[in-house]
Amino acid sequence: MSKSNSSEPEGSRTTTLHLPPSNAQLITKIPNILPHERVFPIQIGSELFKLSGASLSSDAPSYFSQYFLLQIKRAEETGEDLSSAIRTLYIDRDPATFRDIALHLQGYYVNPRDGTHFVRLFADAQFYTLPKLMSRLYEESIFISIGHREFQIPRDMFTGPGNSPNFFSLGFGLFFSSPKDLYPGLDRNDLIRPPSIMPPSVPNRSADTFAELLQILRGYPIHIRDEEHRASLLQDCRYFNFKALEQKLLPHHLSYNQARRKHEILMRVEDIFKSGISVASDTSGDFGSHFGGLVSGWVNYMRPYEDDRPRELVLEIGGETTKLHLNIMRAEFFGHIKTRIARLFEVIATKLNLPTTQPLGLLMASGGADSQPPTPGNTALSDDLVRISLDPEAHITLDGKPYTYEADVDDLATAISTSSSVGIGGEQESPASSVATSVGPTRKRRRVDTSGQAAEEWVVRTGQWRLRIQGSRSSKSAVECVLVAVKIDAYSAEQSRNIHRGFLMS
């Protein structure tokens, strides 16, 4: 007996195919708006299209279904034969674009090829009032030309917290709005043709930089090649108003200080945002006392949209904009940094609910508080010269060499007269303990002023400071802000500055 039927090779065996529902079942899912079996003629420009009622009803109600439905109703009322009653619909639009729309009506998925193709589909879908196609295009990626290079971007990429609203959602709101908001002020019924729409384009920005921003938004790690590269990324972040992405790119350093048992964040003073500032109470007891209902402590910072908790702030100030007056333990700031410090102290005072130190009449006058010179002295937390503290833990480089700062006995008396502060429990601290906290053990130090004055001044190239909130009786309010040195690179003579000079053509 032959076994040819039972011994077929493995690859030649028949398999059961699971077929989709029959055409009749598929047709029943299409709304019965126009007769499914009848063909309706539509001429778009110079090309004639003939689509079945099933195709036209698959995305309805639309301009097409309404037009032919009126003809059918009129023929039924007059008793006219449908074959002669159905007239060709003529629309003066692009037939090439309508070919893709016809494919959509016939059940095919239409994928925009580029920005021009997208806006033409977008405009004609609105004009023909095709609800399904409009909905699909609103879910499609957006085509945007940046620096003459086209990008296809998912819509949800720009909708994250902090990155929206942005340049695209505000500048190209037509593509990010809902269908109901399209063409405001225009009557669709009397609209001969839709307004022309250009593909979104930003020709004056770098395509390479934008491509890198997209990679970061997609979750890829950041690789900053140098500070010029970072500056380019930040510049375009601010141009496109990507606030959350900007915070991720700002120079910073997160660490845990084992000695202090605190999480720290190092930030430049130029990059501080007021919404991230807070003041944490010092529970260790060193400065933990109440002054008029306020608790002394340390300024903390949390990057908006990026960090999940505040950390103790270490503030970096560079650009040779800080001068230290060591005889009175004060810091003087210059240029735009002076304004930054003043604004920072204003925010901290607001966080502490401190009353304003500026006269009410001046605040209400023309120009308001902004007409005041930007200086720390116009805040409730400091005088024009900000109090500093050089603790033994601070790392100081002076004139290119490691330096340990220890106070002069004569300077101790001067500092006592100008540094009276409130101790724990609200009592006045003894002068010796107050100053020793700021300047450490006492011994003779060198003098650099030949005039006989007990003054020594350092210019700080770059300094890192913690911000301590403590009580003070000599200040204009119950508390003041003290800059506690962490790391300082300074010089005391111009020769030390000139050593670091370079020649332009070298």
Coordinates of C-alpha atoms in Angstrom, one line a residue:
M1 CA 0.0 0.0 0.0
S2 CA 1.4 3.4 -0.9
K3 CA 2.3 5.7 2.0
S4 CA 3.0 8.7 -0.1
N5 CA 0.2 10.7 1.5
S6 CA 1.4 9.9 5.0
S7 CA 5.1 10.4 4.5
E8 CA 5.3 13.8 3.0
P9 CA 8.3 15.9 3.9
E10 CA 7.9 18.2 6.9
G11 CA 8.1 21.4 4.8
S12 CA 5.4 20.2 2.4
R13 CA 2.6 19.7 4.9
T14 CA -0.4 21.9 4.5
T15 CA -1.2 24.4 7.3
T16 CA -4.5 25.9 8.3
L17 CA -4.9 29.5 7.4
H18 CA -6.9 31.8 9.6
L19 CA -8.6 34.1 7.2
P20 CA -10.0 37.5 8.1
P21 CA -13.8 37.9 8.0
S22 CA -15.5 37.9 4.6
N23 CA -16.1 41.0 2.6
A24 CA -19.7 41.1 3.6
Q25 CA -18.8 41.1 7.3
L26 CA -16.3 43.9 6.7
I27 CA -18.8 46.0 4.8
T28 CA -21.3 45.8 7.6
K29 CA -18.9 47.6 9.8
I30 CA -19.0 50.7 7.5
P31 CA -21.8 53.1 8.4
N32 CA -24.7 53.0 6.0
I33 CA -24.6 56.6 4.9
L34 CA -24.3 56.2 1.1
P35 CA -25.3 53.1 -0.8
H36 CA -22.2 50.9 -0.5
E37 CA -22.5 49.3 -4.0
R38 CA -23.0 52.6 -5.9
V39 CA -20.0 54.4 -7.5
F40 CA -19.8 58.2 -7.1
P41 CA -17.6 60.4 -9.4
I42 CA -15.3 63.0 -8.0
Q43 CA -13.1 65.2 -10.1
I44 CA -10.1 66.7 -8.3
G45 CA -8.3 69.2 -10.6
S46 CA -7.8 67.5 -13.9
E47 CA -8.2 63.9 -12.7
L48 CA -11.5 61.9 -12.3
F49 CA -11.9 59.5 -9.3
K50 CA -14.7 57.0 -8.9
L51 CA -15.2 55.8 -5.3
S52 CA -17.8 53.5 -4.0
G53 CA -20.3 54.5 -1.4
A54 CA -18.6 52.1 1.0
S55 CA -15.3 54.0 0.6
L56 CA -17.0 57.4 1.1
S57 CA -19.0 56.2 4.1
S58 CA -15.9 54.8 5.8
D59 CA -14.8 58.3 6.9
A60 CA -18.0 60.2 7.3
P61 CA -19.8 62.5 7.7
S62 CA -17.6 64.4 5.2
Y63 CA -17.8 67.0 2.5
F64 CA -18.3 64.1 0.0
S65 CA -21.0 62.2 1.9
Q66 CA -23.0 65.4 2.5
Y67 CA -22.8 66.4 -1.2
F68 CA -24.0 63.0 -2.6
L69 CA -26.5 62.5 0.2
L70 CA -28.3 65.7 -0.8
Q71 CA -28.4 64.5 -4.4
I72 CA -29.9 61.2 -3.4
K73 CA -32.5 62.8 -1.2
R74 CA -33.5 65.2 -3.9
A75 CA -33.8 62.4 -6.5
E76 CA -36.0 60.5 -4.0
E77 CA -38.3 63.5 -3.6
T78 CA -38.6 64.1 -7.3
G79 CA -38.7 60.5 -8.3
E80 CA -35.6 60.9 -10.6
D81 CA -33.5 57.9 -11.4
L82 CA -30.3 57.8 -9.2
S83 CA -28.1 57.0 -12.2
S84 CA -28.9 60.3 -13.8
A85 CA -29.4 62.2 -10.6
I86 CA -25.8 61.7 -9.3
R87 CA -23.7 64.4 -10.7
T88 CA -19.9 64.7 -10.7
L89 CA -18.4 66.6 -7.8
Y90 CA -15.7 69.0 -9.0
I91 CA -13.1 70.4 -6.6
D92 CA -10.1 72.5 -7.7
R93 CA -7.5 70.8 -5.5
D94 CA -4.3 68.8 -6.1
P95 CA -5.1 65.4 -7.6
A96 CA -1.8 63.9 -6.4
T97 CA -2.7 64.6 -2.8
F98 CA -6.2 63.2 -3.3
R99 CA -4.7 59.9 -4.5
D100 CA -3.5 59.3 -1.0
I101 CA -6.8 60.4 0.4
A102 CA -8.6 58.0 -1.9
L103 CA -6.3 55.2 -0.6
H104 CA -7.2 56.1 2.9
L105 CA -10.9 56.0 2.0
Q106 CA -10.3 52.5 0.5
G107 CA -8.9 51.3 3.8
Y108 CA -5.1 51.7 3.2
Y109 CA -2.8 53.3 5.8
V110 CA -1.4 56.5 4.4
N111 CA 2.0 57.5 5.9
P112 CA 3.1 61.1 5.3
R113 CA 6.4 61.1 3.4
D114 CA 7.8 64.5 4.3
G115 CA 6.8 67.9 5.6
T116 CA 5.2 69.1 2.4
H117 CA 3.2 65.9 2.0
F118 CA 2.1 66.1 5.6
V119 CA 0.8 69.7 5.4
R120 CA -1.1 69.0 2.2
L121 CA -2.8 65.9 3.7
F122 CA -3.4 67.9 6.8
A123 CA -5.0 70.9 4.9
D124 CA -7.1 68.7 2.6
A125 CA -8.3 66.4 5.4
Q126 CA -9.6 69.6 7.2
F127 CA -11.1 70.9 4.0
Y128 CA -12.9 67.7 3.1
T129 CA -13.9 67.2 6.8
L130 CA -12.6 63.6 7.0
P131 CA -12.8 62.9 10.8
K132 CA -10.8 59.7 10.8
L133 CA -8.0 61.1 8.7
M134 CA -7.8 64.2 10.8
S135 CA -7.6 62.2 13.9
R136 CA -4.9 60.0 12.4
L137 CA -2.9 63.0 11.3
Y138 CA -3.2 64.6 14.8
E139 CA -1.5 61.4 16.1
E140 CA 1.2 61.4 13.5
S141 CA 4.7 62.6 14.0
I142 CA 5.4 66.3 13.2
F143 CA 7.7 67.1 10.3
I144 CA 9.9 70.2 11.2
S145 CA 12.7 71.7 9.2
I146 CA 15.5 73.0 11.4
G147 CA 18.5 74.6 9.7
H148 CA 17.3 73.2 6.3
R149 CA 17.3 69.7 7.6
E150 CA 13.9 67.9 8.1
F151 CA 13.1 66.1 11.3
Q152 CA 10.2 63.7 12.0
I153 CA 9.3 64.1 15.7
P154 CA 6.7 62.3 17.8
R155 CA 4.2 64.7 19.2
D156 CA 4.5 63.6 22.8
M157 CA 8.3 64.4 22.8
F158 CA 7.6 68.1 23.4
T159 CA 4.8 67.6 26.0
G160 CA 6.8 66.6 29.0
P161 CA 6.7 68.6 32.3
G162 CA 8.9 71.7 31.8
N163 CA 9.3 71.3 28.1
S164 CA 5.8 72.6 27.2
P165 CA 4.6 75.1 26.2
N166 CA 7.6 75.7 23.9
F167 CA 8.6 77.3 20.7
F168 CA 6.8 74.7 18.6
S169 CA 3.6 74.5 20.5
L170 CA 3.3 78.3 20.6
G171 CA 4.8 79.1 17.2
F172 CA 3.2 76.3 15.3
G173 CA 0.0 75.9 17.3
L174 CA -1.9 74.9 14.2
F175 CA -0.3 71.5 14.3
F176 CA -0.4 71.0 18.1
S177 CA -4.0 72.2 18.6
S178 CA -7.2 70.2 18.5
P179 CA -9.4 70.0 15.3
K180 CA -12.0 72.3 16.8
D181 CA -9.4 75.1 17.2
L182 CA -8.4 75.0 13.5
Y183 CA -9.0 77.9 11.2
P184 CA -10.6 80.2 13.9
G185 CA -13.0 82.8 12.5
L186 CA -13.5 80.9 9.2
D187 CA -16.9 79.5 8.2
R188 CA -16.3 75.9 6.8
N189 CA -19.5 76.0 4.9
D190 CA -18.5 79.0 2.8
L191 CA -14.8 78.1 2.6
I192 CA -13.8 77.9 -1.1
R193 CA -10.3 76.5 -0.2
P194 CA -8.3 76.3 3.1
P195 CA -5.6 78.8 3.8
S196 CA -2.2 77.7 2.6
I197 CA 0.0 76.1 5.2
M198 CA 3.8 76.0 5.2
P199 CA 5.7 73.1 6.8
P200 CA 7.1 74.2 10.2
S201 CA 10.6 75.6 9.6
V202 CA 13.3 77.2 11.7
P203 CA 16.1 78.0 9.3
N204 CA 18.2 80.1 11.6
R205 CA 19.1 77.3 14.1
S206 CA 21.7 74.6 13.9
A207 CA 20.4 71.2 12.7
D208 CA 23.3 69.4 14.4
T209 CA 22.6 71.0 17.7
F210 CA 18.9 70.2 17.4
A211 CA 19.6 66.6 16.6
E212 CA 21.6 66.3 19.8
L213 CA 18.7 67.9 21.8
L214 CA 16.4 65.3 20.3
Q215 CA 18.7 62.5 21.4
I216 CA 18.7 63.8 24.9
L217 CA 14.9 64.1 24.9
R218 CA 14.7 60.5 23.7
G219 CA 16.6 59.4 26.9
Y220 CA 20.1 58.9 25.5
P221 CA 23.0 59.8 27.8
I222 CA 24.5 63.3 27.6
H223 CA 28.1 63.7 26.3
I224 CA 29.3 67.3 26.7
R225 CA 32.5 67.6 24.6
D226 CA 33.5 71.0 26.0
E227 CA 32.1 74.2 27.4
E228 CA 31.5 75.7 23.9
H229 CA 29.4 72.6 23.1
R230 CA 27.4 73.0 26.4
A231 CA 26.9 76.7 25.6
S232 CA 25.5 75.8 22.1
L233 CA 23.1 73.2 23.6
L234 CA 21.9 75.6 26.3
Q235 CA 21.4 78.4 23.8
D236 CA 19.1 76.4 21.7
C237 CA 17.3 75.0 24.8
R238 CA 16.5 78.5 25.8
Y239 CA 15.5 79.5 22.2
F240 CA 13.1 76.6 22.0
N241 CA 12.0 77.0 25.6
F242 CA 12.9 73.5 26.8
K243 CA 13.1 74.4 30.4
A244 CA 13.4 70.9 31.8
L245 CA 16.1 70.0 29.3
E246 CA 18.0 73.2 30.2
Q247 CA 18.1 72.1 33.8
K248 CA 19.6 68.8 32.8
L249 CA 22.3 70.5 30.8
L250 CA 23.4 73.2 33.3
P251 CA 26.8 72.5 34.8
H252 CA 26.3 70.9 38.2
H253 CA 27.7 68.3 40.5
L254 CA 25.7 66.0 42.9
S255 CA 27.5 64.4 45.8
Y256 CA 27.1 63.1 49.3
N257 CA 29.3 64.7 52.0
Q258 CA 30.2 62.0 54.5
A259 CA 31.8 64.6 56.9
R260 CA 28.6 66.6 57.0
R261 CA 26.2 63.7 56.3
K262 CA 24.4 65.8 53.8
H263 CA 23.6 65.6 50.1
E264 CA 25.1 68.5 48.2
I265 CA 24.6 70.2 44.9
L266 CA 27.2 72.5 43.3
M267 CA 25.8 75.1 41.0
R268 CA 27.0 78.4 39.5
V269 CA 25.3 81.5 40.8
E270 CA 24.2 82.4 37.2
D271 CA 22.3 79.1 37.0
I272 CA 20.2 79.4 40.1
F273 CA 16.4 79.5 39.7
K274 CA 14.3 81.0 42.4
S275 CA 11.8 78.2 42.4
G276 CA 14.4 75.7 43.5
I277 CA 15.6 77.6 46.6
S278 CA 14.7 76.5 50.1
V279 CA 16.1 76.8 53.6
A280 CA 16.6 73.7 55.7
S281 CA 16.7 74.0 59.5
D282 CA 20.0 73.0 61.1
T283 CA 19.0 70.3 63.5
S284 CA 22.6 69.5 64.6
G285 CA 22.5 72.3 67.2
D286 CA 25.4 74.4 65.9
F287 CA 23.0 77.1 64.6
G288 CA 19.7 75.6 65.5
S289 CA 17.9 78.4 67.3
H290 CA 14.8 80.4 66.8
F291 CA 14.9 84.1 66.0
G292 CA 11.5 85.7 65.9
G293 CA 9.9 82.4 64.9
L294 CA 12.7 81.7 62.3
V295 CA 15.0 78.7 62.5
S296 CA 18.6 79.1 61.4
G297 CA 20.0 76.7 58.9
W298 CA 21.4 76.3 55.4
V299 CA 20.2 77.3 51.9
N300 CA 19.3 74.2 49.9
Y301 CA 18.6 73.9 46.2
M302 CA 16.6 71.6 43.9
R303 CA 16.8 71.9 40.1
P304 CA 13.2 72.5 38.8
Y305 CA 11.8 69.6 36.8
E306 CA 14.9 67.5 37.3
D307 CA 15.6 66.8 41.0
D308 CA 13.3 64.9 43.3
R309 CA 14.6 66.5 46.6
P310 CA 16.5 69.6 47.7
R311 CA 20.2 69.3 48.5
E312 CA 22.5 71.6 50.4
L313 CA 23.7 74.3 48.0
V314 CA 27.3 75.0 47.3
L315 CA 27.4 78.2 45.2
E316 CA 30.2 78.8 42.7
I317 CA 31.1 82.4 41.9
G318 CA 33.8 83.0 39.3
G319 CA 35.1 85.6 36.9
E320 CA 37.1 87.6 39.4
T321 CA 34.0 89.4 40.6
T322 CA 34.6 88.9 44.3
K323 CA 36.9 90.8 46.6
L324 CA 37.4 89.7 50.2
H325 CA 38.1 92.3 52.9
L326 CA 39.7 90.1 55.5
N327 CA 40.0 92.8 58.3
I328 CA 36.2 92.9 58.6
M329 CA 35.5 89.5 57.1
R330 CA 33.3 90.8 54.4
A331 CA 32.9 90.1 50.6
E332 CA 32.3 92.7 48.0
F333 CA 30.8 91.8 44.6
F334 CA 31.0 93.5 41.3
G335 CA 29.2 93.7 37.9
H336 CA 26.4 91.3 37.1
I337 CA 27.4 89.0 40.0
K338 CA 26.5 91.7 42.5
T339 CA 23.0 91.8 40.9
R340 CA 22.8 88.0 41.0
I341 CA 23.7 87.9 44.7
A342 CA 21.2 90.7 45.5
R343 CA 18.4 88.8 43.7
L344 CA 19.4 85.6 45.4
F345 CA 19.2 87.2 48.8
E346 CA 15.8 88.7 48.0
V347 CA 14.5 85.2 47.2
I348 CA 15.9 83.7 50.4
A349 CA 14.4 86.5 52.4
T350 CA 11.0 85.8 50.8
K351 CA 11.4 82.1 51.6
L352 CA 12.0 83.1 55.3
N353 CA 9.0 85.4 55.2
L354 CA 11.2 88.4 56.2
P355 CA 9.7 91.9 55.8
T356 CA 10.9 94.0 53.0
T357 CA 13.6 96.6 53.9
Q358 CA 12.6 99.0 51.1
P359 CA 10.2 102.0 51.9
L360 CA 6.6 101.5 50.8
G361 CA 6.5 104.7 48.9
L362 CA 9.6 103.7 46.9
L363 CA 8.0 100.3 46.1
M364 CA 4.9 102.0 44.8
A365 CA 6.7 104.8 42.9
S366 CA 7.3 104.6 39.2
G367 CA 9.9 101.9 38.6
G368 CA 9.1 100.2 41.9
A369 CA 11.7 98.1 43.7
D370 CA 13.6 97.5 40.4
S371 CA 14.6 101.1 40.4
Q372 CA 16.7 100.5 43.5
P373 CA 20.4 99.7 42.8
P374 CA 20.9 95.9 42.8
T375 CA 23.0 95.4 45.9
P376 CA 22.8 92.9 48.8
G377 CA 22.4 95.9 51.1
N378 CA 18.9 96.5 49.7
T379 CA 17.8 93.1 51.1
A380 CA 16.9 92.0 54.6
L381 CA 19.7 89.5 54.9
S382 CA 22.9 91.5 54.4
D383 CA 24.6 94.8 54.2
D384 CA 26.3 95.9 51.0
L385 CA 29.4 93.9 52.0
V386 CA 28.3 90.3 52.7
R387 CA 29.6 88.6 55.8
I388 CA 31.9 85.7 55.1
S389 CA 33.4 82.8 57.2
L390 CA 36.7 81.1 56.5
D391 CA 36.5 77.9 58.4
P392 CA 39.5 75.5 58.9
E393 CA 37.8 73.0 56.5
A394 CA 38.0 75.5 53.6
H395 CA 40.6 74.8 50.9
I396 CA 42.3 78.1 50.0
T397 CA 44.8 78.6 47.1
L398 CA 46.4 82.1 47.4
D399 CA 48.8 83.3 44.7
G400 CA 49.0 79.8 43.3
K401 CA 50.0 78.1 46.6
P402 CA 48.0 76.3 49.3
Y403 CA 47.1 78.7 52.1
T404 CA 45.8 78.2 55.6
Y405 CA 44.0 81.2 56.9
E406 CA 44.4 82.1 60.6
A407 CA 43.2 85.3 62.1
D408 CA 45.4 88.1 63.4
V409 CA 45.0 89.1 67.1
D410 CA 44.5 92.7 66.1
D411 CA 41.9 91.7 63.4
L412 CA 40.1 89.7 66.1
A413 CA 39.3 92.9 67.9
T414 CA 38.1 94.5 64.7
A415 CA 36.0 91.6 63.8
I416 CA 34.5 91.5 67.3
S417 CA 33.2 95.1 66.9
T418 CA 31.6 94.3 63.6
S419 CA 30.5 90.7 63.9
S420 CA 28.2 90.6 66.9
S421 CA 25.7 87.8 66.4
V422 CA 23.1 85.8 68.3
G423 CA 24.0 82.5 69.8
I424 CA 22.0 79.4 70.5
G425 CA 18.8 80.1 72.4
G426 CA 18.7 83.7 71.4
E427 CA 21.5 84.9 73.8
Q428 CA 24.3 87.2 72.7
E429 CA 27.4 85.2 71.9
S430 CA 30.7 86.1 73.6
P431 CA 32.9 88.1 71.1
A432 CA 35.7 85.5 71.2
S433 CA 33.4 82.6 70.4
S434 CA 31.6 84.5 67.7
V435 CA 34.7 85.3 65.7
A436 CA 36.5 82.1 66.4
T437 CA 33.6 80.3 64.7
S438 CA 34.3 82.3 61.6
V439 CA 38.0 82.5 61.4
G440 CA 39.4 79.6 63.4
P441 CA 42.4 79.7 65.8
T442 CA 44.4 82.9 66.2
R443 CA 48.0 83.7 65.3
K444 CA 49.9 86.4 63.6
R445 CA 49.6 86.6 59.8
R446 CA 51.4 88.6 57.2
R447 CA 50.5 92.2 56.2
V448 CA 50.6 93.3 52.6
D449 CA 49.4 96.9 53.0
T450 CA 52.5 99.2 53.4
S451 CA 50.4 102.1 54.6
G452 CA 50.2 100.6 58.1
Q453 CA 46.5 99.7 57.8
A454 CA 45.5 96.3 59.1
A455 CA 43.6 95.5 55.9
E456 CA 44.2 92.7 53.5
E457 CA 42.3 92.2 50.3
W458 CA 42.0 89.1 48.1
V459 CA 40.5 89.0 44.7
V460 CA 38.8 85.6 44.2
R461 CA 39.2 84.0 40.8
T462 CA 36.7 81.3 41.6
G463 CA 35.1 80.5 45.0
Q464 CA 32.7 77.9 46.2
W465 CA 30.5 78.9 49.2
R466 CA 27.8 77.5 51.4
L467 CA 25.0 79.9 52.5
R468 CA 24.3 79.8 56.2
I469 CA 21.3 81.5 57.7
Q470 CA 22.1 82.7 61.3
G471 CA 20.8 85.2 63.8
S472 CA 22.3 88.6 64.1
R473 CA 21.7 91.6 66.4
S474 CA 23.8 94.0 64.4
S475 CA 22.1 93.4 61.1
K476 CA 18.9 95.1 59.8
S477 CA 16.8 92.0 60.7
A478 CA 16.8 89.1 63.1
V479 CA 18.8 86.9 60.7
E480 CA 21.6 87.3 58.1
C481 CA 23.1 85.2 55.3
V482 CA 26.7 84.3 55.7
L483 CA 28.9 82.9 52.9
V484 CA 30.9 80.0 54.3
A485 CA 34.0 79.2 52.2
V486 CA 34.4 75.7 50.8
K487 CA 37.1 76.3 48.2
I488 CA 38.8 79.5 47.1
D489 CA 41.3 80.3 44.4
A490 CA 42.5 83.9 45.0
Y491 CA 45.4 86.3 44.6
S492 CA 46.5 89.2 46.7
A493 CA 48.8 91.0 44.3
E494 CA 48.5 91.9 40.6
Q495 CA 51.7 90.0 39.8
S496 CA 49.9 86.7 40.7
R497 CA 47.2 87.7 38.2
N498 CA 49.6 88.5 35.5
I499 CA 51.3 85.1 35.8
H500 CA 48.1 83.6 34.4
R501 CA 47.9 85.9 31.4
G502 CA 48.5 84.5 28.0
F503 CA 49.5 86.0 24.6
L504 CA 46.8 86.3 22.0
M505 CA 48.9 84.8 19.2
S506 CA 50.6 82.1 21.2

